[in-house]
XYZ file of C-alpha atoms in Angstrom:
364
model
C 0.167 0.309 -0.309
C 1.414 3.704 -0.871
C 1.886 5.851 2.044
C 0.398 8.948 2.262
C 2.211 11.879 0.877
C 2.360 13.489 3.978
C 3.864 11.006 6.085
C 6.644 10.658 3.328
C 7.941 14.169 2.953
C 6.874 15.717 6.174
C 8.239 19.402 6.003
C 7.450 19.637 2.162
C 4.848 22.408 1.462
C 1.177 21.869 0.692
C 1.485 23.102 -2.976
C 4.652 21.086 -3.366
C 3.173 18.031 -2.371
C -0.098 18.478 -4.847
C 2.304 19.162 -7.571
C 4.469 16.335 -6.754
C 1.059 13.957 -5.825
C -0.082 14.742 -9.708
C 3.371 13.765 -10.700
C 3.311 10.024 -8.538
C -0.403 9.791 -10.523
C 1.089 9.670 -13.924
C 3.087 12.880 -13.926
C -0.012 14.329 -15.898
C 0.699 17.789 -15.109
C 4.277 19.408 -15.328
C 6.288 16.431 -13.749
C 6.412 17.705 -10.576
C 6.938 21.397 -10.967
C 5.600 23.693 -9.141
C 3.439 26.216 -10.881
C 2.547 24.129 -13.366
C -0.261 25.927 -14.970
C 1.801 28.766 -15.723
C 4.778 26.764 -17.145
C 7.668 27.969 -19.069
C 7.972 28.936 -22.432
C 12.163 29.620 -22.669
C 14.461 27.799 -24.227
C 17.564 28.526 -22.070
C 18.994 25.807 -19.660
C 21.046 27.420 -16.913
C 23.490 25.766 -14.425
C 24.474 28.324 -11.975
C 27.644 27.433 -10.225
C 28.310 28.065 -6.539
C 32.110 29.487 -6.906
C 34.925 29.665 -9.510
C 36.948 26.322 -9.778
C 38.414 23.718 -12.604
C 35.432 21.177 -10.952
C 33.143 23.051 -13.383
C 34.976 22.447 -16.474
C 34.121 18.768 -16.674
C 30.572 20.021 -15.675
C 30.541 22.298 -18.986
C 31.390 19.434 -21.043
C 28.699 17.018 -20.167
C 26.191 20.111 -20.254
C 27.447 21.217 -23.835
C 27.624 17.257 -25.250
C 23.737 16.633 -23.602
C 22.640 19.903 -24.772
C 23.892 19.256 -28.096
C 22.326 15.528 -28.014
C 18.948 17.274 -27.210
C 19.134 19.958 -29.374
C 18.841 22.979 -26.689
C 20.865 25.862 -25.433
C 21.998 25.721 -22.092
C 24.502 27.960 -19.689
C 27.139 27.363 -17.251
C 26.995 30.762 -15.206
C 29.337 31.666 -12.952
C 29.509 33.052 -9.462
C 32.620 34.320 -7.538
C 30.129 36.128 -4.511
C 28.627 33.754 -2.864
C 24.941 33.291 -1.894
C 25.016 37.024 -2.713
C 25.571 36.708 -6.176
C 23.267 34.076 -6.357
C 20.257 35.642 -5.340
C 20.828 38.575 -7.816
C 21.479 35.628 -10.369
C 17.998 34.029 -9.696
C 16.288 37.651 -9.576
C 17.505 38.588 -13.222
C 16.167 35.089 -14.266
C 12.917 35.603 -13.116
C 12.999 38.700 -15.545
C 13.901 37.176 -18.723
C 11.531 35.297 -20.678
C 13.787 32.828 -22.022
C 14.512 30.789 -18.922
C 13.797 27.242 -19.437
C 14.868 25.751 -16.412
C 17.672 26.588 -13.535
C 20.018 24.184 -11.956
C 21.838 25.986 -9.078
C 24.715 24.325 -6.736
C 23.580 26.297 -3.470
C 26.815 28.221 -2.019
C 24.832 28.085 1.267
C 22.222 25.006 2.211
C 20.406 27.324 4.728
C 20.075 30.640 2.892
C 16.359 31.614 3.415
C 17.114 34.333 0.891
C 18.283 32.135 -1.680
C 15.710 29.176 -0.922
C 12.868 32.063 -1.679
C 14.405 33.324 -5.089
C 14.011 29.387 -6.377
C 10.516 29.361 -5.198
C 9.896 32.285 -7.254
C 11.368 31.027 -10.148
C 9.221 27.830 -9.580
C 6.000 30.007 -9.237
C 6.364 30.969 -12.778
C 6.475 27.312 -13.923
C 10.401 27.130 -14.138
C 11.761 23.619 -13.111
C 14.296 24.193 -10.292
C 16.731 21.230 -9.578
C 20.051 21.704 -7.213
C 23.241 19.898 -8.228
C 26.328 19.359 -6.323
C 25.459 21.305 -3.371
C 21.637 20.748 -1.917
C 19.422 22.855 -0.212
C 19.113 22.208 3.450
C 16.699 19.181 2.958
C 14.948 19.196 6.715
C 13.906 22.986 5.990
C 13.958 23.452 2.151
C 13.466 20.461 0.270
C 10.733 21.644 -1.179
C 12.356 24.568 -2.926
C 13.682 22.331 -5.628
C 12.436 19.225 -7.789
C 15.535 16.940 -7.231
C 19.266 16.898 -6.336
C 22.105 15.739 -8.916
C 25.179 14.845 -7.921
C 27.696 12.889 -5.045
C 25.863 11.355 -2.545
C 28.160 13.619 -0.261
C 27.522 11.622 3.094
C 28.777 7.981 1.549
C 31.753 10.243 -0.098
C 32.874 11.422 2.898
C 32.704 7.986 4.367
C 34.816 6.788 1.341
C 37.461 9.297 2.218
C 37.140 8.599 5.721
C 38.091 4.657 4.587
C 40.256 5.113 2.917
C 42.167 7.769 5.568
C 41.457 4.759 7.841
C 43.707 2.192 5.959
C 46.326 4.928 5.334
C 47.003 5.646 8.855
C 46.201 2.573 10.763
C 47.678 3.058 13.872
C 45.439 6.388 13.907
C 46.082 10.087 14.914
C 44.632 13.616 14.324
C 42.976 15.146 11.246
C 42.188 18.843 9.878
C 39.093 19.412 7.466
C 39.754 22.370 4.885
C 36.817 23.873 2.939
C 35.351 26.564 0.702
C 32.166 27.006 3.033
C 31.226 25.048 5.994
C 27.902 26.019 5.743
C 27.346 24.431 2.411
C 25.393 21.566 2.223
C 27.909 19.223 0.481
C 30.526 20.390 2.603
C 28.563 19.342 5.599
C 27.742 15.898 4.481
C 30.856 15.083 3.175
C 33.031 16.314 6.750
C 30.303 14.436 8.904
C 30.728 11.098 6.362
C 34.459 11.589 6.933
C 34.282 11.886 10.762
C 32.201 8.270 10.523
C 34.304 6.761 8.017
C 38.001 7.002 9.287
C 36.596 5.921 12.749
C 37.541 6.344 16.672
C 41.375 6.442 16.069
C 41.312 9.655 14.043
C 40.247 12.127 16.017
C 39.033 15.718 14.570
C 40.754 18.748 15.551
C 39.430 21.564 13.458
C 36.988 21.929 10.436
C 38.663 25.406 8.483
C 36.472 27.348 5.777
C 38.349 29.862 3.032
C 35.335 31.318 1.796
C 36.661 29.930 -1.739
C 39.779 32.640 -1.247
C 42.758 30.512 -2.660
C 45.538 32.476 -0.581
C 43.798 31.803 2.988
C 42.875 28.128 1.712
C 46.882 28.154 1.616
C 46.693 30.043 4.876
C 44.691 27.709 6.526
C 46.947 24.772 6.182
C 50.183 26.858 7.505
C 48.038 27.463 10.611
C 46.752 24.049 10.850
C 49.795 22.700 11.016
C 51.043 25.405 13.411
C 48.058 24.854 15.700
C 47.633 21.314 15.610
C 51.168 19.797 15.679
C 49.764 15.971 16.603
C 47.813 16.125 13.137
C 48.862 13.702 10.661
C 46.269 13.725 8.168
C 45.177 16.628 6.302
C 41.531 16.153 4.635
C 40.754 18.209 1.300
C 36.759 18.924 0.722
C 36.564 20.868 -2.013
C 38.082 21.096 -5.098
C 41.206 23.446 -4.627
C 42.302 22.348 -1.286
C 43.811 19.232 -2.596
C 46.458 21.569 -4.333
C 46.695 23.509 -1.419
C 47.287 21.310 1.102
C 49.995 19.493 -1.215
C 51.635 22.512 -1.570
C 51.985 23.889 1.941
C 52.925 20.600 3.357
C 55.620 20.150 0.442
C 56.544 24.148 1.317
C 56.718 23.294 4.968
C 58.969 19.814 4.344
C 56.259 17.400 6.361
C 55.241 15.096 3.490
C 57.134 12.405 5.528
C 54.719 13.139 8.936
C 51.359 13.900 6.983
C 48.936 11.757 5.142
C 46.879 14.323 2.409
C 43.659 12.891 1.638
C 40.894 15.006 -0.798
C 38.021 15.436 -2.729
C 37.930 15.737 -6.783
C 40.672 15.856 -8.988
C 41.968 18.873 -10.363
C 45.341 18.501 -12.935
C 47.437 19.657 -10.279
C 45.647 17.577 -7.596
C 46.213 14.412 -10.165
C 50.406 15.517 -10.489
C 50.795 15.797 -6.638
C 49.163 12.570 -6.712
C 51.770 11.027 -8.630
C 54.475 12.688 -7.062
C 53.459 11.283 -3.880
C 51.876 14.453 -2.161
C 48.251 13.273 -2.180
C 47.770 9.626 -1.229
C 44.227 9.191 -2.344
C 41.665 11.203 -4.451
C 38.325 10.499 -4.034
C 36.579 11.562 -7.332
C 33.305 13.038 -7.945
C 31.539 12.617 -11.625
C 30.752 16.351 -12.733
C 30.520 15.746 -16.360
C 27.315 13.286 -15.577
C 26.034 16.343 -13.218
C 26.080 18.412 -16.064
C 24.807 15.943 -18.549
C 22.006 15.261 -16.281
C 21.124 18.192 -15.240
C 20.354 19.335 -18.570
C 18.415 16.265 -19.428
C 16.253 16.489 -15.938
C 15.315 20.202 -16.936
C 14.377 19.599 -20.518
C 12.228 16.324 -19.497
C 10.722 18.796 -16.508
C 9.804 21.538 -19.215
C 8.558 19.264 -21.790
C 6.224 17.322 -19.422
C 8.945 14.029 -20.398
C 6.915 11.536 -17.419
C 8.932 8.772 -18.667
C 12.216 10.110 -18.739
C 11.449 11.546 -15.042
C 10.490 8.319 -13.934
C 13.550 6.701 -15.753
C 15.684 8.732 -13.394
C 13.304 8.956 -10.301
C 11.993 6.161 -9.932
C 11.035 6.452 -5.892
C 10.327 10.024 -6.488
C 7.997 10.875 -3.401
C 9.512 8.515 -1.138
C 12.354 9.065 1.410
C 15.348 10.029 -0.318
C 13.748 9.303 -3.611
C 14.414 12.515 -4.817
C 18.350 12.009 -5.439
C 20.706 10.875 -8.308
C 23.898 9.687 -7.871
C 26.171 10.361 -10.089
C 28.764 8.095 -8.574
C 32.188 8.072 -7.221
C 35.887 6.734 -7.518
C 38.770 5.880 -5.877
C 42.134 7.234 -7.230
C 45.362 6.137 -6.145
C 49.192 6.067 -7.208
C 51.309 3.142 -7.697
C 52.244 1.126 -5.267
C 49.308 2.218 -2.686
C 48.542 0.242 -0.132
C 44.764 0.750 -0.634
C 42.743 -1.923 -2.432
C 39.535 -2.159 -4.069
C 38.327 -4.800 -1.551
C 37.887 -1.620 1.274
C 35.438 0.110 -0.151
C 32.182 -0.542 -1.201
C 31.384 -2.332 -4.207
C 29.337 0.086 -6.263
C 32.381 2.417 -5.867
C 35.106 2.838 -8.643
C 38.741 2.018 -8.193
C 41.048 3.367 -10.276
C 45.242 3.515 -10.017
C 45.783 6.947 -11.787
C 47.120 5.678 -15.229
C 43.615 4.020 -15.677
C 42.350 7.101 -14.270
C 43.741 9.250 -16.544
C 42.470 7.085 -19.157
C 39.085 7.508 -18.460
C 39.783 11.575 -18.493
C 41.065 11.492 -22.094
C 37.950 9.257 -23.047
C 36.208 12.542 -22.209
C 38.879 14.972 -23.668
C 39.020 16.155 -19.695
C 41.519 17.048 -17.775
C 40.291 17.130 -14.793
C 37.150 15.945 -12.806
């Protein structure tokens, strides 16, 4: 027997539940898009970044290839001013008649003003989703149809398991990230703590507000203030090279293990040089491609595609599309595939470089 919708989603708004209910009974209206009666007439799909990073280069490639395949226009919009910049962009979209759908990487999961602007677009019939970093699901889940990206809690656990196996005797660690309040940051850091186990003790979580100079300075301060820290953890893509550079400059590479998310080009080089011991790599290519696919399906009421992507939408966690994870290690690593979940791809760095080349990518 199907559970009552109210018990399924709990805090979701009545308006969203009504729209979602229409989807669950056949998606006869707008595939769950709020404000269906005023469906958008635009033709341009937007992916709004949360910060400037090479991570988004792979998103752009996936977005462009999927847009070409589907015969639609898609644009990756920059943002270097945090939540305020995203709020301003969303307001602008509300005044433009050519916007067909928007995917947002939420710079701050708990920012009510950002969520309000997302809701205003949804009320105009413009499909809204999130990618890479979601809004606070406990408070604002109703503000978007779905999330496309990494299962960040699982990703954090995977990185923590890697650290636990690299440093079996334990020790202490510090985590570095752009914005501590971002949902992906919260989930990855909490996941890391769970995966690392009790022998590794957290000393600090240090945010840099996407300032690369501050990111490196955070590493220097962590080494100075926590001399017992033998593991440094990079949560956002640029944190990995920032940590490796400072560890090398401080001549601490024999005492500190570096584990990190994502694979910027320089981070891959540092992995091969032994300055980084493991990279847990997301699939931004798929985030870009699947975001365009879903937005087009929502706008055009392509119920079959929406159901294919989200067969359990309306059930707990049924609005999450996991784009997968890779564990990338250098030659001779003590890490082995059997240490991780079977649905995580385990790749030596040479194999990973071949995968990048297949998609004409330098990073992921």
